[in-house]
């Protein structure tokens, strides 16, 4: 299912209005990771106001965001800036325009979700294994592959690693929930769900 | 007092020390935890980053389970889980069409009636004074920097807990138990949360700032109420030291650890030896 | 047979664009009772009015319908024209085919049909109009001014100088208001005290001004020209006639720890005190909550020391009555409460700025006191925490203003200028200091205002950063200000010694209660509403009540003063006649029908209905009926709707007329 790439898709996903923003910059001022961002949060909002959705989606900044909600909490216009960044992340994956520099972050999020889809709950070892292998296949970075390798035994020694995680009874159900949510890319209120599935 | 319990993946995984601590502490306080049957993951950052509907559906399934099992209230000691659950609850409350769609998706009727609370709220429910009365040991010598991180107090409209800029509920609790919490500036700054694996350099930088500020304000330990905060400040502390040529030696406790110690529970029973940085 | 004339206006393009005026006029000519129908490009213009006058005379019209704009706009104009032609002005009706029709309906055909309907209704109504005469009410030539800040002072002096007796009521122990606490004023940097205190003294000495300090308006009764005002004089515990203001009392007072209101808590005062040296009246007052004698029954040192015997611990609040013809409300403003969220009302937030937590984060009014020669530091700029001279100062605009999330949506208007002034005054005191300003927009519209801001930047070297500050923390006694410079596109952290928050202007506490007492409307923020934003800026919808200064909206000194003089001028205009004329379109009650249930009296929002006694020839009470006070009635019609026996009706808007208007649409 494809969607027109316009401001509405961002606003619909984020449940907030980008034109409410009056560019005071308080979001950027309070952001703990702003120094790492190629485009500041308020500039991302400005790009959206100007309709420059492609540029905003391709920004590395949206993957630097740690979702700490500081921007949303302090916004004098109650714009859900963190929600906007969520929406941009989702759209940038859907349209395959995410910043290549942020591949590992994206890979992690996807591996994480895939892990839950299959297990219902997070299976940590499985997540680490998949993330490391995928990551290595992706960038062939040996240091990345062995980074934190020493933590494993330490965690095991502390009883922090479970080789087998407790799974949910009906794992297929989780798969179904995922399928339904993915069917319309997580959009629409009250018009997707089972019905959407049947129509498809 | 019996209360619904949603451990979340972290507490059943590498943060099992937190679960030990929470369980030991609450059972001493007479709070019986009834674990939510067949709970699933809340989706965490990955879900809200990649699929808005999923970010509501996963926690909604858990809310539905809690309603089905007649739980009025659900404790989620992990703030990521509790924030996701609360957020889903808010979204469901304001949009009836969405509520019925989500109910279909998760194959369970969800009304969003079960309240969700964090660990500190349970302590408040028990009552700080009652805890003080049961306590057998004063927490003398502990000068913790209480660290709330992001999601315990943010966004305030959703979580509705404490003052989002200057929270003080942990300090009040620990002060009453004899500890001397310090005033410092990074109480609500983010530690990088779930970026631990995917964006380690961010986590190390943020962690370094937080640990440095805590130490500069005279803290001799830190207190958290979040498994991710603990991972980023405790497990990652040696990596932080390496990256920044720093010499942080900050013990990071869960809030339930310190309350548990005051209640006379042994460090082993609280899982304290499982931490990476331990008091020598 | 009625002889009605219909006059349809084009209003240039305003009506003609969406309404076929010619067709409307032709259709109007066919309406029952219509004698003639005319159009004019601008009916309100001289030729238009002449057309009306001439036609009235030529056609001997006994009713006129003018189809044009809102009666708010031009009803008076057309009534005057009718009167000049010898027609009773209350035989004029207006059909609003502009605001209610052409401006809102894009479809020309349907708008034209609606315009005809509107005229049809007006014509049906005018057939039942009666000739009315304006109501004449006597006027008490004395004014009440509420609030003794710069606006109230200006209004009171203007009136008093014109020979009108004035009662000036001030809540605080001294007049002077916020301006008395300012150091220097923009854009000329003249000393605030130097320009204000002579005016304050003038008030005290003026034979036409009765000054009530420590006083508040308790109750207002009556109506335009005839208000009866009750003033509560709070106990001052000082006989101000005996007192010489020598100062012995406050020098011996042992209770010295009350934060000074005048210094916004940056210094302390005694329990018996004068708020500031230039206070008017220059007499002390006893703070009944701080005085040891009044709270605990011991002490009384001041009374022992007072040679004039002016201390009166037994003093009680006193109610005084003043009869006035007009009221000017000039209650001014207070600053937005910056502290932590949830401590006060919904309008307090900004925990992230640490106000109230870090002593060196202060408000702009506190900064004024630090600059002022009469302030707690004697005019030396020293920061509150440790008394050192701040070398880096950050000024933050829009704290509370333009902040929908935890403040007000409006712009407080003066802060941009205040900040520019502060950076200059700071630089003049601390030559090696650096001022930073965080702003969102610079709003410096005013005579010499923008030049002033540019001077702060270009000559005094203030660094202006476009962006809001997100968080202030304190490390090692310095303030870490985390902001952003959106023009540079970079986050910006400034380590400052002092932070000054330009917090929003809000109407003074208690203004809503006062507004209710005088029947003046106020907006969601509590600012009082003027009658018309452009044409009646100091009048209110309550006849005889006027507003000026910051109680009406954020304003600077020049604007407040101008508005105060305008309000005084309006009062003088009102007092220039022996009698006041009120519109006669008010309710009347047919006493023969009235059952005396008084539903009307309970429902009347203006308290305009009294009980009248009907007695027989022997003087025996027959029954009690409702009677309208023509001085108070505003003609709203509530009583008409409430009356179960249909005894209440409205002149010029009778039920018969309303029915006729509805009927004619069938």
Short mmCIF file of N, CA and C in Angstrom, two decimals, chain A residues 40-171:
data_model
loop_
_atom_site.label_atom_id
_atom_site.label_comp_id
_atom_site.label_asym_id
_atom_site.label_seq_id
_atom_site.Cartn_x
_atom_site.Cartn_y
_atom_site.Cartn_z
N UNK A 40 18.74 20.72 12.74
CA UNK A 40 18.17 20.87 14.07
C UNK A 40 16.68 20.56 14.07
N UNK A 41 16.14 20.13 15.21
CA UNK A 41 14.70 19.82 15.25
C UNK A 41 13.82 20.95 14.73
N UNK A 42 14.11 22.20 15.12
CA UNK A 42 13.25 23.28 14.63
C UNK A 42 13.39 23.47 13.13
N UNK A 43 14.59 23.15 12.62
CA UNK A 43 14.77 23.25 11.16
C UNK A 43 14.01 22.14 10.44
N UNK A 44 13.92 20.98 11.07
CA UNK A 44 13.12 19.90 10.49
C UNK A 44 11.66 20.34 10.38
N UNK A 45 11.18 20.98 11.45
CA UNK A 45 9.80 21.49 11.43
C UNK A 45 9.65 22.53 10.33
N UNK A 46 10.67 23.37 10.18
CA UNK A 46 10.61 24.42 9.16
C UNK A 46 10.55 23.79 7.77
N UNK A 47 11.37 22.77 7.56
CA UNK A 47 11.35 22.08 6.26
C UNK A 47 9.96 21.54 5.97
N UNK A 48 9.33 20.99 7.01
CA UNK A 48 7.98 20.46 6.82
C UNK A 48 7.02 21.59 6.49
N UNK A 49 7.17 22.71 7.18
CA UNK A 49 6.29 23.84 6.90
C UNK A 49 6.44 24.30 5.46
N UNK A 50 7.65 24.15 4.93
CA UNK A 50 7.89 24.56 3.55
C UNK A 50 7.55 23.45 2.57
N UNK A 51 7.12 22.30 3.08
CA UNK A 51 6.77 21.19 2.20
C UNK A 51 7.98 20.40 1.72
N UNK A 52 9.13 20.62 2.36
CA UNK A 52 10.33 19.90 1.93
C UNK A 52 10.47 18.59 2.68
N UNK A 53 9.50 17.73 2.47
CA UNK A 53 9.42 16.49 3.22
C UNK A 53 10.60 15.58 2.92
N UNK A 54 11.03 15.53 1.65
CA UNK A 54 12.13 14.62 1.28
C UNK A 54 13.39 14.93 2.07
N UNK A 55 13.67 16.24 2.15
CA UNK A 55 14.91 16.61 2.84
C UNK A 55 14.83 16.24 4.31
N UNK A 56 13.64 16.45 4.89
CA UNK A 56 13.48 16.13 6.32
C UNK A 56 13.62 14.63 6.56
N UNK A 57 13.03 13.83 5.67
CA UNK A 57 13.07 12.38 5.86
C UNK A 57 14.47 11.82 5.72
N UNK A 58 15.28 12.48 4.89
CA UNK A 58 16.61 11.97 4.64
C UNK A 58 17.61 12.43 5.69
N UNK A 59 17.16 13.26 6.62
CA UNK A 59 18.08 13.81 7.61
C UNK A 59 18.57 12.72 8.55
N UNK A 60 19.85 12.77 8.86
CA UNK A 60 20.39 11.83 9.84
C UNK A 60 19.82 12.12 11.21
N UNK A 61 19.46 13.38 11.43
CA UNK A 61 19.00 13.83 12.75
C UNK A 61 17.85 12.98 13.27
N UNK A 62 16.97 12.56 12.37
CA UNK A 62 15.79 11.86 12.88
C UNK A 62 16.17 10.52 13.51
N UNK A 63 17.33 10.01 13.17
CA UNK A 63 17.77 8.76 13.78
C UNK A 63 18.69 9.00 14.97
N UNK A 64 19.11 10.23 15.15
CA UNK A 64 19.90 10.56 16.34
C UNK A 64 18.98 10.78 17.54
N UNK A 65 17.75 11.14 17.27
CA UNK A 65 16.78 11.43 18.33
C UNK A 65 16.67 10.25 19.28
N UNK A 66 16.71 10.54 20.58
CA UNK A 66 16.62 9.45 21.56
C UNK A 66 15.21 9.36 22.16
N UNK A 67 14.25 10.06 21.58
CA UNK A 67 12.85 10.00 22.02
C UNK A 67 12.70 10.32 23.51
N UNK A 68 13.43 11.33 23.97
CA UNK A 68 13.37 11.63 25.40
C UNK A 68 12.20 12.54 25.74
N UNK A 69 11.52 13.06 24.73
CA UNK A 69 10.30 13.85 24.89
C UNK A 69 10.53 15.26 25.46
N UNK A 70 11.78 15.66 25.58
CA UNK A 70 12.04 17.00 26.13
C UNK A 70 11.43 18.08 25.22
N UNK A 71 11.60 17.91 23.93
CA UNK A 71 11.08 18.92 22.99
C UNK A 71 9.56 19.03 23.10
N UNK A 72 8.91 17.87 23.10
CA UNK A 72 7.45 17.86 23.19
C UNK A 72 6.98 18.48 24.50
N UNK A 73 7.68 18.13 25.58
CA UNK A 73 7.27 18.62 26.90
C UNK A 73 7.36 20.13 27.00
N UNK A 74 8.41 20.72 26.41
CA UNK A 74 8.63 22.15 26.62
C UNK A 74 8.08 23.01 25.49
N UNK A 75 7.55 22.40 24.45
CA UNK A 75 7.11 23.22 23.31
C UNK A 75 6.00 24.18 23.73
N UNK A 76 6.23 25.49 23.53
CA UNK A 76 5.21 26.46 23.95
C UNK A 76 3.94 26.37 23.10
N UNK A 77 4.03 25.72 21.96
CA UNK A 77 2.85 25.61 21.10
C UNK A 77 2.28 24.20 21.13
N UNK A 78 2.74 23.40 22.05
CA UNK A 78 2.26 22.03 22.20
C UNK A 78 2.35 21.22 20.90
N UNK A 79 3.38 21.50 20.13
CA UNK A 79 3.63 20.65 18.96
C UNK A 79 4.36 19.41 19.46
N UNK A 80 3.89 18.25 19.05
CA UNK A 80 4.55 17.01 19.48
C UNK A 80 5.73 16.75 18.56
N UNK A 81 6.81 17.43 18.89
CA UNK A 81 8.00 17.39 18.04
C UNK A 81 8.56 15.96 18.00
N UNK A 82 8.61 15.29 19.14
CA UNK A 82 9.11 13.91 19.16
C UNK A 82 8.22 13.02 18.31
N UNK A 83 6.93 13.29 18.33
CA UNK A 83 5.99 12.52 17.51
C UNK A 83 6.25 12.76 16.02
N UNK A 84 6.61 14.01 15.68
CA UNK A 84 6.94 14.33 14.29
C UNK A 84 8.16 13.51 13.85
N UNK A 85 9.15 13.42 14.74
CA UNK A 85 10.33 12.66 14.39
C UNK A 85 10.01 11.17 14.23
N UNK A 86 9.13 10.66 15.08
CA UNK A 86 8.65 9.28 14.90
C UNK A 86 8.06 9.11 13.51
N UNK A 87 7.20 10.05 13.15
CA UNK A 87 6.53 9.96 11.86
C UNK A 87 7.54 10.02 10.72
N UNK A 88 8.53 10.90 10.86
CA UNK A 88 9.54 11.02 9.80
C UNK A 88 10.34 9.72 9.67
N UNK A 89 10.61 9.10 10.83
CA UNK A 89 11.35 7.83 10.77
C UNK A 89 10.53 6.79 10.00
N UNK A 90 9.27 6.69 10.40
CA UNK A 90 8.42 5.69 9.74
C UNK A 90 8.34 5.94 8.23
N UNK A 91 8.14 7.21 7.86
CA UNK A 91 8.00 7.54 6.44
C UNK A 91 9.31 7.31 5.69
N UNK A 92 10.43 7.64 6.34
CA UNK A 92 11.69 7.52 5.62
C UNK A 92 12.00 6.06 5.32
N UNK A 93 11.56 5.15 6.20
CA UNK A 93 11.75 3.72 5.94
C UNK A 93 10.81 3.29 4.81
N UNK A 94 9.55 3.71 4.93
CA UNK A 94 8.57 3.32 3.91
C UNK A 94 9.00 3.77 2.52
N UNK A 95 9.60 4.93 2.46
CA UNK A 95 9.97 5.46 1.15
C UNK A 95 11.43 5.23 0.83
N UNK A 96 12.08 4.49 1.71
CA UNK A 96 13.45 4.09 1.47
C UNK A 96 14.37 5.27 1.19
N UNK A 97 14.24 6.32 2.01
CA UNK A 97 15.09 7.48 1.79
C UNK A 97 15.92 7.79 3.04
N UNK A 98 15.94 6.81 3.97
CA UNK A 98 16.64 7.07 5.22
C UNK A 98 18.12 7.29 4.97
N UNK A 99 18.68 8.14 5.80
CA UNK A 99 20.09 8.47 5.68
C UNK A 99 20.95 7.20 5.81
N UNK A 100 21.81 6.94 4.81
CA UNK A 100 22.62 5.71 4.86
C UNK A 100 23.53 5.69 6.09
N UNK A 101 23.92 6.87 6.56
CA UNK A 101 24.82 6.92 7.70
C UNK A 101 24.16 6.35 8.96
N UNK A 102 22.86 6.25 8.95
CA UNK A 102 22.16 5.81 10.15
C UNK A 102 21.71 4.36 10.04
N UNK A 103 22.35 3.63 9.13
CA UNK A 103 21.91 2.28 8.84
C UNK A 103 21.83 1.40 10.09
N UNK A 104 22.82 1.52 10.96
CA UNK A 104 22.85 0.62 12.12
C UNK A 104 21.68 0.88 13.07
N UNK A 105 21.36 2.14 13.25
CA UNK A 105 20.23 2.45 14.13
C UNK A 105 18.95 1.86 13.58
N UNK A 106 18.79 2.02 12.27
CA UNK A 106 17.57 1.51 11.63
C UNK A 106 17.55 -0.01 11.71
N UNK A 107 18.70 -0.59 11.42
CA UNK A 107 18.80 -2.04 11.47
C UNK A 107 18.41 -2.56 12.85
N UNK A 108 18.88 -1.85 13.87
CA UNK A 108 18.58 -2.29 15.23
C UNK A 108 17.08 -2.26 15.49
N UNK A 109 16.46 -1.14 15.10
CA UNK A 109 15.02 -1.02 15.36
C UNK A 109 14.26 -2.11 14.64
N UNK A 110 14.68 -2.38 13.39
CA UNK A 110 13.97 -3.40 12.62
C UNK A 110 14.20 -4.79 13.20
N UNK A 111 15.43 -5.05 13.59
CA UNK A 111 15.73 -6.35 14.18
C UNK A 111 14.94 -6.53 15.47
N UNK A 112 14.85 -5.45 16.23
CA UNK A 112 14.12 -5.47 17.50
C UNK A 112 12.65 -5.86 17.25
N UNK A 113 12.04 -5.16 16.30
CA UNK A 113 10.62 -5.43 16.03
C UNK A 113 10.42 -6.85 15.51
N UNK A 114 11.34 -7.27 14.64
CA UNK A 114 11.24 -8.61 14.08
C UNK A 114 11.31 -9.65 15.20
N UNK A 115 12.18 -9.37 16.13
CA UNK A 115 12.36 -10.25 17.28
C UNK A 115 11.06 -10.38 18.07
N UNK A 116 10.40 -9.26 18.29
CA UNK A 116 9.14 -9.30 19.04
C UNK A 116 8.06 -10.00 18.23
N UNK A 117 8.07 -9.72 16.94
CA UNK A 117 7.06 -10.33 16.08
C UNK A 117 7.13 -11.86 16.19
N UNK A 118 8.35 -12.35 16.25
CA UNK A 118 8.50 -13.80 16.28
C UNK A 118 8.33 -14.39 17.67
N UNK A 119 8.73 -13.65 18.69
CA UNK A 119 8.74 -14.22 20.04
C UNK A 119 7.65 -13.69 20.96
N UNK A 120 7.08 -12.53 20.60
CA UNK A 120 6.10 -11.93 21.50
C UNK A 120 6.76 -11.08 22.56
N UNK A 121 7.90 -11.57 23.04
CA UNK A 121 8.70 -10.79 23.97
C UNK A 121 10.11 -10.74 23.41
N UNK A 122 10.88 -9.83 23.95
CA UNK A 122 12.23 -9.67 23.44
C UNK A 122 13.10 -10.85 23.88
N UNK A 123 13.75 -11.49 22.89
CA UNK A 123 14.75 -12.51 23.21
C UNK A 123 16.10 -11.85 23.00
N UNK A 124 16.71 -11.44 24.11
CA UNK A 124 17.88 -10.55 24.01
C UNK A 124 19.05 -11.15 23.23
N UNK A 125 19.37 -12.42 23.56
CA UNK A 125 20.53 -13.03 22.89
C UNK A 125 20.31 -13.10 21.40
N UNK A 126 19.09 -13.47 21.06
CA UNK A 126 18.72 -13.57 19.66
C UNK A 126 18.86 -12.21 18.97
N UNK A 127 18.42 -11.17 19.69
CA UNK A 127 18.51 -9.82 19.15
C UNK A 127 19.96 -9.45 18.89
N UNK A 128 20.80 -9.71 19.87
CA UNK A 128 22.21 -9.34 19.74
C UNK A 128 22.84 -10.11 18.58
N UNK A 129 22.56 -11.39 18.54
CA UNK A 129 23.15 -12.24 17.49
C UNK A 129 22.75 -11.73 16.10
N UNK A 130 21.44 -11.51 15.94
CA UNK A 130 20.95 -11.08 14.63
C UNK A 130 21.49 -9.70 14.26
N UNK A 131 21.46 -8.83 15.24
CA UNK A 131 21.89 -7.46 14.98
C UNK A 131 23.37 -7.43 14.60
N UNK A 132 24.17 -8.22 15.32
CA UNK A 132 25.62 -8.24 15.04
C UNK A 132 25.89 -8.85 13.66
N UNK A 133 25.23 -9.96 13.38
CA UNK A 133 25.48 -10.61 12.09
C UNK A 133 25.03 -9.72 10.95
N UNK A 134 23.81 -9.23 11.07
CA UNK A 134 23.29 -8.36 10.01
C UNK A 134 24.16 -7.15 9.84
N UNK A 135 24.54 -6.58 10.97
CA UNK A 135 25.37 -5.38 10.94
C UNK A 135 26.69 -5.66 10.25
N UNK A 136 27.26 -6.83 10.54
CA UNK A 136 28.55 -7.17 9.95
C UNK A 136 28.41 -7.38 8.45
N UNK A 137 27.37 -8.09 8.07
CA UNK A 137 27.13 -8.32 6.64
C UNK A 137 26.94 -7.00 5.92
N UNK A 138 26.43 -6.04 6.65
CA UNK A 138 26.11 -4.76 6.07
C UNK A 138 27.37 -3.92 5.85
N UNK A 139 28.18 -3.78 6.90
CA UNK A 139 29.31 -2.86 6.76
C UNK A 139 30.68 -3.53 6.94
N UNK A 140 30.69 -4.83 7.21
CA UNK A 140 31.92 -5.60 7.35
C UNK A 140 32.88 -4.98 8.37
N UNK A 141 32.30 -4.34 9.39
CA UNK A 141 33.16 -3.71 10.38
C UNK A 141 33.47 -4.70 11.50
N UNK A 142 34.73 -5.14 11.53
CA UNK A 142 35.13 -6.11 12.55
C UNK A 142 35.05 -5.52 13.96
N UNK A 143 35.53 -4.29 14.15
CA UNK A 143 35.42 -3.74 15.51
C UNK A 143 33.98 -3.70 16.01
N UNK A 144 33.07 -3.33 15.13
CA UNK A 144 31.67 -3.29 15.54
C UNK A 144 31.19 -4.68 15.94
N UNK A 145 31.68 -5.68 15.18
CA UNK A 145 31.24 -7.05 15.43
C UNK A 145 31.66 -7.49 16.81
N UNK A 146 32.88 -7.09 17.19
CA UNK A 146 33.39 -7.59 18.48
C UNK A 146 33.22 -6.61 19.62
N UNK A 147 32.66 -5.46 19.31
CA UNK A 147 32.40 -4.49 20.36
C UNK A 147 31.46 -5.12 21.40
N UNK A 148 31.73 -4.89 22.60
CA UNK A 148 30.90 -5.42 23.68
C UNK A 148 31.00 -6.94 23.83
N UNK A 149 31.94 -7.55 23.06
CA UNK A 149 32.03 -9.02 23.13
C UNK A 149 32.35 -9.45 24.55
N UNK A 150 33.09 -8.59 25.25
CA UNK A 150 33.48 -8.96 26.61
C UNK A 150 32.31 -8.87 27.58
N UNK A 151 31.30 -8.08 27.20
CA UNK A 151 30.17 -7.93 28.12
C UNK A 151 29.42 -9.23 28.29
N UNK A 152 29.38 -10.02 27.22
CA UNK A 152 28.61 -11.26 27.23
C UNK A 152 28.94 -12.15 28.42
N UNK A 153 30.19 -12.60 28.51
CA UNK A 153 30.56 -13.46 29.65
C UNK A 153 30.29 -12.80 31.00
N UNK A 154 30.55 -11.47 31.04
CA UNK A 154 30.32 -10.77 32.32
C UNK A 154 28.86 -10.83 32.70
N UNK A 155 28.01 -10.64 31.70
CA UNK A 155 26.58 -10.67 31.98
C UNK A 155 26.16 -12.06 32.39
N UNK A 156 26.73 -13.04 31.69
CA UNK A 156 26.39 -14.43 31.99
C UNK A 156 26.77 -14.74 33.43
N UNK A 157 27.96 -14.24 33.81
CA UNK A 157 28.46 -14.49 35.16
C UNK A 157 27.50 -13.86 36.19
N UNK A 158 26.93 -12.75 35.84
CA UNK A 158 26.04 -12.07 36.78
C UNK A 158 24.61 -12.59 36.69
N UNK A 159 24.43 -13.61 35.89
CA UNK A 159 23.08 -14.16 35.77
C UNK A 159 22.16 -13.24 35.01
N UNK A 160 22.74 -12.38 34.17
CA UNK A 160 21.90 -11.42 33.46
C UNK A 160 21.52 -11.91 32.06
N UNK A 161 22.08 -13.03 31.65
CA UNK A 161 21.74 -13.53 30.33
C UNK A 161 20.97 -14.83 30.44
N UNK A 162 19.90 -14.92 29.72
CA UNK A 162 19.13 -16.16 29.70
C UNK A 162 19.28 -16.76 28.32
N UNK A 163 19.77 -17.97 28.27
CA UNK A 163 19.98 -18.56 26.96
C UNK A 163 18.64 -18.86 26.29
N UNK A 164 17.67 -19.21 27.12
CA UNK A 164 16.33 -19.39 26.55
C UNK A 164 15.40 -18.37 27.22
N UNK A 165 14.72 -17.61 26.41
CA UNK A 165 13.83 -16.64 27.04
C UNK A 165 12.43 -17.23 27.12
N UNK A 166 11.68 -16.71 28.07
CA UNK A 166 10.29 -17.18 28.22
C UNK A 166 9.44 -16.59 27.11
N UNK A 167 8.75 -17.44 26.40
CA UNK A 167 7.98 -16.94 25.27
C UNK A 167 6.50 -16.87 25.62
N UNK A 168 5.77 -16.16 24.81
CA UNK A 168 4.33 -16.11 25.06
C UNK A 168 3.69 -17.35 24.48
N UNK A 169 2.49 -17.65 24.97
CA UNK A 169 1.84 -18.91 24.56
C UNK A 169 1.47 -18.87 23.08
N UNK A 170 0.78 -17.79 22.71
CA UNK A 170 0.26 -17.73 21.34
C UNK A 170 1.11 -16.77 20.52
N UNK A 171 2.22 -17.29 20.01
CA UNK A 171 3.11 -16.40 19.30
C UNK A 171 2.53 -15.99 17.94
#
